[in-house]
mmCIF file of C-alpha atoms and ligand atoms in Angstrom:
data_model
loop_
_atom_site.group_PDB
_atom_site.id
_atom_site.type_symbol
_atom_site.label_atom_id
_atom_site.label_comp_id
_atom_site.label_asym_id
_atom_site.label_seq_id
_atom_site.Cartn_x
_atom_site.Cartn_y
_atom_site.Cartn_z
ATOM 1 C CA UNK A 10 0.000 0.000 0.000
ATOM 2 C CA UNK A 11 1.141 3.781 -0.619
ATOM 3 C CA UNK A 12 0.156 5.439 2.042
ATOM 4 C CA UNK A 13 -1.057 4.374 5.659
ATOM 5 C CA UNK A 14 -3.658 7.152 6.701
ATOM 6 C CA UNK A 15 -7.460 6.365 7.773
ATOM 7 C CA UNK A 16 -8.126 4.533 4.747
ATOM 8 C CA UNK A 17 -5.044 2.113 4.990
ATOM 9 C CA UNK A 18 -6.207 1.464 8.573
ATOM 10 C CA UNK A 19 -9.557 0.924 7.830
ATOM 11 C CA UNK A 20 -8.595 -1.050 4.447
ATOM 12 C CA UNK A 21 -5.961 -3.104 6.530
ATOM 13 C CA UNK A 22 -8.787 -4.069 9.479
ATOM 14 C CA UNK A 23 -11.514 -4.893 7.147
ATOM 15 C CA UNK A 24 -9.104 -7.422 4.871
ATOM 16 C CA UNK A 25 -8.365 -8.875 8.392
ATOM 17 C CA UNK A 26 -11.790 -9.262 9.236
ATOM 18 C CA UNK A 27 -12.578 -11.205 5.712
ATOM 19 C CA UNK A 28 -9.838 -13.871 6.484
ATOM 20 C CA UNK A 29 -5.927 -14.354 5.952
ATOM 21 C CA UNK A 30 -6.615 -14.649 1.727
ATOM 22 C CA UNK A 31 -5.172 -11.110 1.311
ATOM 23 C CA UNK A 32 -3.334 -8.532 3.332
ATOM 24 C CA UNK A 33 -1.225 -5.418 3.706
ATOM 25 C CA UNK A 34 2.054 -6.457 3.893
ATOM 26 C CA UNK A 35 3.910 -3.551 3.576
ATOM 27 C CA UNK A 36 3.644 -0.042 2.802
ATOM 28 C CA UNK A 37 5.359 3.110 1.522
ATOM 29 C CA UNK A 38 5.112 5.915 3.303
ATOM 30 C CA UNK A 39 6.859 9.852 3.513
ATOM 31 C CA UNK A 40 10.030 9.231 5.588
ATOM 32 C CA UNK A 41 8.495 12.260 8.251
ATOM 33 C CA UNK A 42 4.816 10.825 8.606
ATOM 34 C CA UNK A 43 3.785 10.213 12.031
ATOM 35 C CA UNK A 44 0.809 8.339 10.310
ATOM 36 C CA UNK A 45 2.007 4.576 9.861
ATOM 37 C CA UNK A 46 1.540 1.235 11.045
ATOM 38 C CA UNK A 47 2.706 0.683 14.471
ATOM 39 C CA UNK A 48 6.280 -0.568 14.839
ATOM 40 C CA UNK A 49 7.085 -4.366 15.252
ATOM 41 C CA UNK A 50 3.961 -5.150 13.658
ATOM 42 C CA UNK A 51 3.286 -7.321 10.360
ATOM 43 C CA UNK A 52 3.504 -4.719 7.852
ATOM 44 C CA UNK A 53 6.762 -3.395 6.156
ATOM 45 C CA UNK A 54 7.272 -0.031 5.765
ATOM 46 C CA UNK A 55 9.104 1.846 2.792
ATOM 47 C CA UNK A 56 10.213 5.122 2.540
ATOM 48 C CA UNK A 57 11.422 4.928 -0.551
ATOM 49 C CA UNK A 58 9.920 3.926 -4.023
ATOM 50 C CA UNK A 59 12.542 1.704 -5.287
ATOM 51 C CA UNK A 60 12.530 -0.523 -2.431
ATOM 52 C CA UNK A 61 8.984 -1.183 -2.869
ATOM 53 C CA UNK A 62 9.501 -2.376 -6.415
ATOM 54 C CA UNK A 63 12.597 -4.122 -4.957
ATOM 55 C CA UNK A 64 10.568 -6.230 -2.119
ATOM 56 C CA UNK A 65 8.096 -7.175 -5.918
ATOM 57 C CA UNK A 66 4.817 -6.717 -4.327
ATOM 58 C CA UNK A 67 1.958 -8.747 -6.382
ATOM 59 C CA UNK A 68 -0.497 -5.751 -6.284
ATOM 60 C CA UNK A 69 -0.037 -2.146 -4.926
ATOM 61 C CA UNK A 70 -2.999 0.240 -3.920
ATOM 62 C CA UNK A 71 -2.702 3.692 -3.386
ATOM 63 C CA UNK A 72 -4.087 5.179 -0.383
ATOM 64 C CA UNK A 73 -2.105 8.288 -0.241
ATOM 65 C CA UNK A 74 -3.208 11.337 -2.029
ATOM 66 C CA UNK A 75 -2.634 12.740 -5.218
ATOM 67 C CA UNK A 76 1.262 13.387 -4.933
ATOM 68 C CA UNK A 77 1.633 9.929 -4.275
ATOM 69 C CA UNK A 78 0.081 9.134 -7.432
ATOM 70 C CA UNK A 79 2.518 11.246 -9.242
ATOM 71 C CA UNK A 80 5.784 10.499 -8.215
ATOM 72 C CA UNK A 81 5.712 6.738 -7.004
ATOM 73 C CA UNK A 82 2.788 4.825 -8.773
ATOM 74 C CA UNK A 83 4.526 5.843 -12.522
ATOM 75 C CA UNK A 84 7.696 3.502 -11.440
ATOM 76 C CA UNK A 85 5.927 0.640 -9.825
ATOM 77 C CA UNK A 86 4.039 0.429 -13.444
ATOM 78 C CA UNK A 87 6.900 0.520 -15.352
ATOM 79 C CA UNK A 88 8.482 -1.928 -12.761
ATOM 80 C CA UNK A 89 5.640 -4.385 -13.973
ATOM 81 C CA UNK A 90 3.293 -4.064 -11.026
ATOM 82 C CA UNK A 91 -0.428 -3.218 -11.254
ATOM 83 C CA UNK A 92 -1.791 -0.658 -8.994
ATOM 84 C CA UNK A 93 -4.956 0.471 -7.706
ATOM 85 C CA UNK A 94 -5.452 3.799 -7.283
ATOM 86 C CA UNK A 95 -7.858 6.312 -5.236
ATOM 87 C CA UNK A 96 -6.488 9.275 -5.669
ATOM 88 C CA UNK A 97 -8.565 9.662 -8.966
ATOM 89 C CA UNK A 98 -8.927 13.557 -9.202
ATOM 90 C CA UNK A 99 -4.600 12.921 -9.607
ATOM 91 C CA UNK A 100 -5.489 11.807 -12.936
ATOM 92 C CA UNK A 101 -7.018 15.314 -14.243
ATOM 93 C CA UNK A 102 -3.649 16.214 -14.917
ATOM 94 C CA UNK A 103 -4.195 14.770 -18.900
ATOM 95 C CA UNK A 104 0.594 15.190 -18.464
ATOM 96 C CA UNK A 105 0.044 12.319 -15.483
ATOM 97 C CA UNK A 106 -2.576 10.532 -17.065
ATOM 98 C CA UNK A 107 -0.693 10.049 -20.406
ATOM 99 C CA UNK A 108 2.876 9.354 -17.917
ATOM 100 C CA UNK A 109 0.768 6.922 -15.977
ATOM 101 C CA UNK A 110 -0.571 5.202 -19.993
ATOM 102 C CA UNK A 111 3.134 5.153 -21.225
ATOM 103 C CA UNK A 112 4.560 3.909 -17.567
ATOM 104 C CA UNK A 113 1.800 0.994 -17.585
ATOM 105 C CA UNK A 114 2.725 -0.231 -21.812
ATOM 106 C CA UNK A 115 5.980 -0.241 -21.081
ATOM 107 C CA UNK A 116 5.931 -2.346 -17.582
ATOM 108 C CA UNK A 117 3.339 -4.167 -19.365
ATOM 109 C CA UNK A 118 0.801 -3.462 -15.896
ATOM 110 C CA UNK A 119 -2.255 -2.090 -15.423
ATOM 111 C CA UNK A 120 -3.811 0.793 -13.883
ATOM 112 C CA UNK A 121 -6.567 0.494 -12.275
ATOM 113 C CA UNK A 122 -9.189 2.821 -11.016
ATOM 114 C CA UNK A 123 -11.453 1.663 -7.743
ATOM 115 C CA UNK A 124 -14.796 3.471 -7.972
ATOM 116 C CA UNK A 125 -14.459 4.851 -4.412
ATOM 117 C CA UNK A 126 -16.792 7.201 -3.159
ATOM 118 C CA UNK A 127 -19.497 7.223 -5.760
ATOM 119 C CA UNK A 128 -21.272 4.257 -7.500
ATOM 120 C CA UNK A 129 -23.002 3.413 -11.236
ATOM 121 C CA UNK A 130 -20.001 4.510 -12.399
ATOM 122 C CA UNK A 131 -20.304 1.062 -14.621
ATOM 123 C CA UNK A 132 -23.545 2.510 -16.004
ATOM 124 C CA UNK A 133 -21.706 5.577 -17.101
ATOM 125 C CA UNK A 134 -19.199 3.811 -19.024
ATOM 126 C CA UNK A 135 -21.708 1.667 -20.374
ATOM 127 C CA UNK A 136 -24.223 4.346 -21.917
ATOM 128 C CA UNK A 137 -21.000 6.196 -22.952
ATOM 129 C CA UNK A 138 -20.696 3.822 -25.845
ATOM 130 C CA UNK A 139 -24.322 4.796 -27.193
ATOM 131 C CA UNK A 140 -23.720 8.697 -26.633
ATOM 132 C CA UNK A 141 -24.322 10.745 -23.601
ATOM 133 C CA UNK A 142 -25.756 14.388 -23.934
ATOM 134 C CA UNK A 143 -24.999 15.453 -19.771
ATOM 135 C CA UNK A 144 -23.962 14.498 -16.877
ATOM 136 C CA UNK A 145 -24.000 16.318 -13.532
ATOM 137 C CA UNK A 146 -22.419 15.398 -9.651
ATOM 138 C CA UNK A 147 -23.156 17.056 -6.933
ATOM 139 C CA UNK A 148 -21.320 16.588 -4.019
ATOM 140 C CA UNK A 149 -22.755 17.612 -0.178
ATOM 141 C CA UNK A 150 -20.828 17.803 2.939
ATOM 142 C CA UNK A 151 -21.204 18.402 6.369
ATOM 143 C CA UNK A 152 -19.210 21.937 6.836
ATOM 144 C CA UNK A 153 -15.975 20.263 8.573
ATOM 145 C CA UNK A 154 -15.519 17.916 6.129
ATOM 146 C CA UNK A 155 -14.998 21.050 3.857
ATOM 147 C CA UNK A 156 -12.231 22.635 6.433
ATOM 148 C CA UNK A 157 -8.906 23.423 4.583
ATOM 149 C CA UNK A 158 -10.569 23.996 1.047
ATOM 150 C CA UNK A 159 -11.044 26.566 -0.749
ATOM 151 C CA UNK A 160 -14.554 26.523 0.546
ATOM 152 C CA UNK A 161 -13.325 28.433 3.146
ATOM 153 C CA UNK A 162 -12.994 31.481 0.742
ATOM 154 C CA UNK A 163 -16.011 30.968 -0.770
ATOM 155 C CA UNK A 164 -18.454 30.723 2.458
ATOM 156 C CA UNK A 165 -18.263 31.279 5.787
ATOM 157 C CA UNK A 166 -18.697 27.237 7.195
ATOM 158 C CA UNK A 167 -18.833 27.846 10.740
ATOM 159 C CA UNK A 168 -21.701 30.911 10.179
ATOM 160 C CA UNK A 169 -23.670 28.436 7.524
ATOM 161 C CA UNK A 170 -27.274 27.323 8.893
ATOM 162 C CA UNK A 171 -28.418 25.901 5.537
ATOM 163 C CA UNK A 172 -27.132 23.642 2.914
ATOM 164 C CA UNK A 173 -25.380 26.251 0.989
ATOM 165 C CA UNK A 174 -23.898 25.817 -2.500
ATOM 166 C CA UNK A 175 -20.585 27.188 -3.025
ATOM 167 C CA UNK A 176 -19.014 26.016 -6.571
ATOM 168 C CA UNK A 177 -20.834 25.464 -9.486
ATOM 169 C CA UNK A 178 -18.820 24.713 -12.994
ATOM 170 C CA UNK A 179 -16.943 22.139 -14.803
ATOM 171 C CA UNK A 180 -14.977 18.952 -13.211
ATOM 172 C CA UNK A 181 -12.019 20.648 -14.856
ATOM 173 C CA UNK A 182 -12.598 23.476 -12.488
ATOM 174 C CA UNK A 183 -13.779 21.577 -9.502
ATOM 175 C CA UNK A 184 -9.821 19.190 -9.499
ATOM 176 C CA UNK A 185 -8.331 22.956 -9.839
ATOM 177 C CA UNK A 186 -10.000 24.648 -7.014
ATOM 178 C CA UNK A 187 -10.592 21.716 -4.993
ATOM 179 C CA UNK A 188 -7.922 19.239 -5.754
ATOM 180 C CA UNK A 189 -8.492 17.440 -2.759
ATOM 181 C CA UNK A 190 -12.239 16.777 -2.650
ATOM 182 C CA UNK A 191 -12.191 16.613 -6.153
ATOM 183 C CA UNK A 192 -11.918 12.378 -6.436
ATOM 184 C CA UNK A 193 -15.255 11.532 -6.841
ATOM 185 C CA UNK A 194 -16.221 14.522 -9.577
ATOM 186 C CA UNK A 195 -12.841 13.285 -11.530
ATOM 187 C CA UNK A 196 -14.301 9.344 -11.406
ATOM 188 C CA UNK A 197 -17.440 10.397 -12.856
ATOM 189 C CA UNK A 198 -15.536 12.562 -15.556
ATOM 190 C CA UNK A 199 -13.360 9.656 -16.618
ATOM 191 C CA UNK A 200 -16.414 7.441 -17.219
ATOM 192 C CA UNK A 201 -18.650 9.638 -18.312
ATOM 193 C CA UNK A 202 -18.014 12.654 -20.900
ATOM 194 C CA UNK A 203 -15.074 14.251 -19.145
ATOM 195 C CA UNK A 204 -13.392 16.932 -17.433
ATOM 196 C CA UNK A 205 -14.974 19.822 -19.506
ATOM 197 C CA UNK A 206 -18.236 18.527 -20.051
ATOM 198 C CA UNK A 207 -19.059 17.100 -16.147
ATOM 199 C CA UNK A 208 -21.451 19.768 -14.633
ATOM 200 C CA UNK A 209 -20.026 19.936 -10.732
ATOM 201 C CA UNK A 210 -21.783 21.812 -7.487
ATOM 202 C CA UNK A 211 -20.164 21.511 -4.315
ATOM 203 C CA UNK A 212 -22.050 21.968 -1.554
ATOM 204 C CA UNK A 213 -21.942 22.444 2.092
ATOM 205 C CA UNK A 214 -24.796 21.461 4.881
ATOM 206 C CA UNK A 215 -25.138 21.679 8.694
ATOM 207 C CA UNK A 216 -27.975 19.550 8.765
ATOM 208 C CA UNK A 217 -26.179 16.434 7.704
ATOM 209 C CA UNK A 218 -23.278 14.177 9.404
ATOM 210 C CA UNK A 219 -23.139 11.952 6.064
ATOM 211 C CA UNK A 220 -21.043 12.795 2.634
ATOM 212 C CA UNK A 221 -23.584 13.033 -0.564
ATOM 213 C CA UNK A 222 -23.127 12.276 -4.054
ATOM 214 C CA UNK A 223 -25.915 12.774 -6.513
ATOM 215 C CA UNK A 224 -25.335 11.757 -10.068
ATOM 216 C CA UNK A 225 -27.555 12.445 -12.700
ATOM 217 C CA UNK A 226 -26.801 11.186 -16.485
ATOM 218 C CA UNK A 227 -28.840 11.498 -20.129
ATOM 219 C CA UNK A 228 -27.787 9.598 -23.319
ATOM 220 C CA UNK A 229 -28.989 7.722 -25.879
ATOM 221 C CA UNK A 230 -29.991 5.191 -23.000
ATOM 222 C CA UNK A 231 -31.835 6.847 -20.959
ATOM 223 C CA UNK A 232 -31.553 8.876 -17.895
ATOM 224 C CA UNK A 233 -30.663 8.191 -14.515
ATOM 225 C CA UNK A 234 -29.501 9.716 -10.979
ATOM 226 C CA UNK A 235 -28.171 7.984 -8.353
ATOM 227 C CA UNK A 236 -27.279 9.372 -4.361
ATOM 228 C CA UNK A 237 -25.047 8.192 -1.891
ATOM 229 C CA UNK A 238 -25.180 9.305 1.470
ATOM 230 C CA UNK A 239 -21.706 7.905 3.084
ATOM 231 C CA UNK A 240 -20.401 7.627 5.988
ATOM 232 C CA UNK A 241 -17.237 9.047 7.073
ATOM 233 C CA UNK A 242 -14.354 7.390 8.521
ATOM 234 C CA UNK A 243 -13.769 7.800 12.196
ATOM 235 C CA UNK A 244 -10.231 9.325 11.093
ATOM 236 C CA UNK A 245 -11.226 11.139 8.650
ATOM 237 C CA UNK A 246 -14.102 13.207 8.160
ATOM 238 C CA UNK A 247 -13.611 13.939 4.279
ATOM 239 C CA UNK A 248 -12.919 10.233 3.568
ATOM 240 C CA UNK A 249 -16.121 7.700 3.049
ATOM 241 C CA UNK A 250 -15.806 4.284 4.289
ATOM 242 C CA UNK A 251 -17.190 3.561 0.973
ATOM 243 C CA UNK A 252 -13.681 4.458 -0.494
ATOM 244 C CA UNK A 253 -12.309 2.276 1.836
ATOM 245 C CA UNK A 254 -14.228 -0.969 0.817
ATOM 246 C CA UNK A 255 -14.150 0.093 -3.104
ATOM 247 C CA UNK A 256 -10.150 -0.338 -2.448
ATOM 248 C CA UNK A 257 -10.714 -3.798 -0.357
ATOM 249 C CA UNK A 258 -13.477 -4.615 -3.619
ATOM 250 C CA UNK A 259 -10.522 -3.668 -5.963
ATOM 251 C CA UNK A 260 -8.322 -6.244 -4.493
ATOM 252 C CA UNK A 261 -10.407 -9.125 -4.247
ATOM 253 C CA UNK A 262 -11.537 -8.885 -7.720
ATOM 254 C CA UNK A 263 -8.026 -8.320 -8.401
ATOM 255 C CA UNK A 264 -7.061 -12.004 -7.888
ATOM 256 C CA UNK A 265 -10.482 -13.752 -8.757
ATOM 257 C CA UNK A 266 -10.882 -15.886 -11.684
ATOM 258 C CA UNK A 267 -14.662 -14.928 -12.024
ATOM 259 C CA UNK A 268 -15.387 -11.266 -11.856
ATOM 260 C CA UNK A 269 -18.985 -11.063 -10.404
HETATM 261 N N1 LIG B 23 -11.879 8.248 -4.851
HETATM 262 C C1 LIG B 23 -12.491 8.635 -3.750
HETATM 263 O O1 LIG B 23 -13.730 8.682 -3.713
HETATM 264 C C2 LIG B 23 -11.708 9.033 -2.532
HETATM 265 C C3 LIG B 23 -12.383 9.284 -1.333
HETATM 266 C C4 LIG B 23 -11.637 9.631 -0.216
HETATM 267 C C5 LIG B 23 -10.264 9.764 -0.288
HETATM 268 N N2 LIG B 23 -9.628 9.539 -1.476
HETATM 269 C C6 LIG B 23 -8.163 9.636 -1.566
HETATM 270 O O2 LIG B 23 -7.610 8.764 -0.630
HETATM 271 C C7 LIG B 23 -6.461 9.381 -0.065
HETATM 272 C C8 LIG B 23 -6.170 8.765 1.316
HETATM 273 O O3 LIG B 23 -7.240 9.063 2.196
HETATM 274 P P1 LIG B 23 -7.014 8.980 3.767
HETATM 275 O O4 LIG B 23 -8.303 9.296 4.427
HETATM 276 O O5 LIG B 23 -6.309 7.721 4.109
HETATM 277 O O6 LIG B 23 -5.997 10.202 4.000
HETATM 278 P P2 LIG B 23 -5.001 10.397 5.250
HETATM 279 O O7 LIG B 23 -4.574 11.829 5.195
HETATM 280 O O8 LIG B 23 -5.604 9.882 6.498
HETATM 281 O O9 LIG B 23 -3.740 9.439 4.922
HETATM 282 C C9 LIG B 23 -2.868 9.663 3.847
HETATM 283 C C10 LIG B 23 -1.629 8.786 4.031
HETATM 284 O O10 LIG B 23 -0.814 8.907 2.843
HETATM 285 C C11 LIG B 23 0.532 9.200 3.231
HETATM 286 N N3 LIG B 23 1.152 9.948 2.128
HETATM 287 C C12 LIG B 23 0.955 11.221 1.775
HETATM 288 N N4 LIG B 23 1.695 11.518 0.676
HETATM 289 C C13 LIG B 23 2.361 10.392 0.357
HETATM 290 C C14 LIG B 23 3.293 10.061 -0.663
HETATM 291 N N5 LIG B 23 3.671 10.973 -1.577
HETATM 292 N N6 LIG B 23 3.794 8.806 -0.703
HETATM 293 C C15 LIG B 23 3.415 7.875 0.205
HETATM 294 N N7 LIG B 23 2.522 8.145 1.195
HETATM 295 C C16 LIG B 23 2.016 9.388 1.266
HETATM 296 C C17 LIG B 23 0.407 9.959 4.538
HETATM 297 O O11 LIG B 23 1.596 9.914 5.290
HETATM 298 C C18 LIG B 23 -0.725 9.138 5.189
HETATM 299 O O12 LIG B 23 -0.190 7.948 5.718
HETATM 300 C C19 LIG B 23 -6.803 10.867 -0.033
HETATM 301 O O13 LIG B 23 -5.640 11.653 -0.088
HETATM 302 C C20 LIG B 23 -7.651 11.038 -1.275
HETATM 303 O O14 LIG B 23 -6.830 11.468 -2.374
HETATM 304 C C21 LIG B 23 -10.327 9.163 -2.582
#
């Protein structure tokens, strides 16, 4: 795993709870994070990329962040290891994406994308193929989850006594101003029609302790519009436990001969 923050812990406990088939066995972390698995324990820890690909993990999953995604996940594709990643609004950067393409033909390995917070993103893809004419997200927060954003600017989130809506514009714009809440909007853009065609509002609400997603899509096949309301994790208050077990999903199918 890259990265060892609330998802990793939660990802690491809930593999644990499912049996001994799969686990964490080590992970690569910044060489000053305080936020790693405890010492003497059974995972390995990495600070440094090339002792990852050394140690020839059979799958790595990023859990880290967007940085992560840049710098260490292009070498462990070109080293010939898949990867899952999470940190999908990394991938709006069309430079990384097409690093990340070239990295994975030449390691002959695969990127793949877990659907994290948001679901029917298989839908998407699928009524792609006959021609969509819109698609819109948007995303609803309780007001901390929005704390360190550039929300912040935008509204004042302790003052707020009403679901307030504080961006509205493209997907491209949402991974620019909000790079870091701006995974699920950049899932639904890759499936769907993209980064300058994926309506985004961002949104803000006292009145609600879960994370929201609302997706609504027309095509050629018809409409639909799906909501989430997720719950956090415990550490983390912008991070869904649905990520979590869309990175634990992403593994199992992983190594399964059927994919059901
Ligand atoms: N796709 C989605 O719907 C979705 C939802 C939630 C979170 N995410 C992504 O998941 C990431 C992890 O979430 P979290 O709650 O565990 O965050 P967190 O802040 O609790 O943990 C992040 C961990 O990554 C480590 N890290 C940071 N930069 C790194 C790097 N360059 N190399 C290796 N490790 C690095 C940190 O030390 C920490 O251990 C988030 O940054 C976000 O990008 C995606």
């Amino acid at each position: 795993m890259i990265g060892y923050g609330a998802m990793g812990r939660s990802l690491q406990a809930s593999l644990a709870r499912s049996g001994d088939r799969f686990k964490i066995a080590a992970a690569l972390v910044p060489a000053e994070s305080r936020s790693e698995p405890p010492a003497g324990g059974s995972v390995r820890i990495f600070h440094d990329v090339s002792e990852l690909i050394a140690w020839r993990p059979s799958l790595v999953v990023e859990c880290a962040g967007h940085a992560a995604v840049r710098d260490a996940v292009p070498h462990v594709l070109r080293a010939g290891i898949d990867v899952v990643i999470v940190s999908i609004g990394s991938l709006s950067d069309a430079k990384l994406l097409g690093d990340l393409e070239a990295a994975a033909i030449a390691g002959d390995s695969r990127l793949i994308v877990a659907s994290g917070a948001v679901g029917g993103l298989d839908a998407l893809r699928a009524a792609k193929r006959a021609g969509l004419t819109s698609v819109a997200y948007l995303g609803c927060k309780p007001p901390a989850a929005w704390q360190g954003s550039a929300a912040e600017s935008l509204c004042d989130l302790s003052e707020i006594t009403t679901r307030t809506v504080f961006f509205e514009g493209t997907a491209e714009e949402a991974a620019r101003r909000f790079p870091k809440n701006a995974n699920v909007a950049a899932a639904i853009a890759l499936a769907g029609i993209g980064f300058d065609r994926t309506k985004v509002s961002l949104a803000a609400d006292p009145a609600i302790t879960c994370n929201s997603h609302n997706v609504t899509a027309q095509g050629a096949f018809g409409e639909f519009s799906i909501t989430l309301h997720n719950n956090s994790l415990p550490d983390n208050p912008k991070t869904s436990l649905l990520a979590a077990m869309s990175m634990e999903e992403s593994i199992v199918r992983h190594f399964t001969p059927l994919e059901l």
